[in-house]
């Protein structure tokens, strides 16, 4: 099906394999992520892949109503979900990651004033029915988790399982928002060609992360960056559109970030 897909993602940070990994899986395996997040915690750091909440605020509000139930996959130690809820999101906001370390840490830090925020240990390739019932979310947000899995040269089944798992938990009419370093040629063969995915796919592009930096600031004795809100191009339909390459084909990965909007059919069962 997707054997021809180009999966090496420019701008990503592939992780080294560990001795206890049978293969490079999910960005280096759970041990890698547990260790990385523990090091970040020791330094008092959080990290947002690609963009933080301040950068994406307008974009998220455009596609996700404040009352919507949202799943964020591969949440890591980002504070995006916290900032989103503090900014008025009232729907459920569930965050899943395969690192027990980071999920335990986020649960311990959770603000009781944000009861709609939840952290769940899980694997996006096989979301459990108990924690993630079918058709339970209006939107799924993915900031480069797809990219992380795509860095694995043996990734085909992982990517197929991930997308089918996300499709299952989306309600009819719901949207999967994938923010990715990968251009449409490398993504469309996964998002639009896989059997079982009854959704339409469109795309927008925006500046790369470094172009969103404004001024340096300091937090926990570490230099960080303030970010400004990013703005995306007009939406281009990819599904059943033979002309999309004319509109997007000239864009290159190291100069743009891409947003894929996969809208589940209202008739999907």
Coordinates of N, CA and C in Angstrom, one line a residue, residues 1-2 156 160-161 163-164 167 189-199:
X1 N 0.8 -1.2 0.0 CA 0.0 0.0 0.0 C 0.9 1.2 0.0
X2 N 1.7 1.4 1.1 CA 2.5 2.6 1.2 C 4.0 2.3 1.1
X156 N 6.4 0.8 8.7 CA 5.1 0.7 7.9 C 4.0 0.3 8.8
X160 N 0.7 2.5 10.0 CA -0.7 2.0 9.7 C -1.5 1.8 11.0
X161 N -0.9 1.2 12.0 CA -1.6 1.0 13.2 C -2.0 2.3 13.9
X163 N -2.5 5.3 12.6 CA -3.6 6.0 11.9 C -4.9 5.3 12.1
X164 N -5.0 4.0 12.0 CA -6.2 3.3 12.3 C -6.7 3.5 13.7
X167 N -8.1 7.0 13.9 CA -9.4 7.0 13.2 C -10.5 6.4 14.0
X189 N 0.6 9.6 0.9 CA 0.5 8.1 0.7 C 0.1 7.4 1.9
X190 N 0.3 7.9 3.1 CA -0.1 7.3 4.4 C -1.5 7.8 4.7
X191 N -1.7 9.1 4.6 CA -3.0 9.6 5.2 C -4.2 9.4 4.3
X192 N -3.9 9.3 3.0 CA -5.1 9.2 2.0 C -5.2 7.9 1.3
X193 N -4.2 7.0 1.3 CA -4.2 5.8 0.5 C -4.5 4.6 1.3
X194 N -4.6 4.7 2.7 CA -4.7 3.5 3.5 C -6.1 3.0 3.6
X195 N -6.4 1.7 3.4 CA -7.8 1.2 3.5 C -8.2 1.4 5.0
X196 N -9.5 1.7 5.1 CA -10.1 1.8 6.5 C -10.1 3.3 7.0
X197 N -9.5 4.2 6.3 CA -9.5 5.6 6.7 C -10.5 6.4 5.9
X198 N -11.7 6.4 6.4 CA -12.8 7.2 5.7 C -12.7 8.6 6.1
X199 N -11.7 9.3 5.6 CA -11.6 10.7 5.9 C -11.1 11.5 4.7

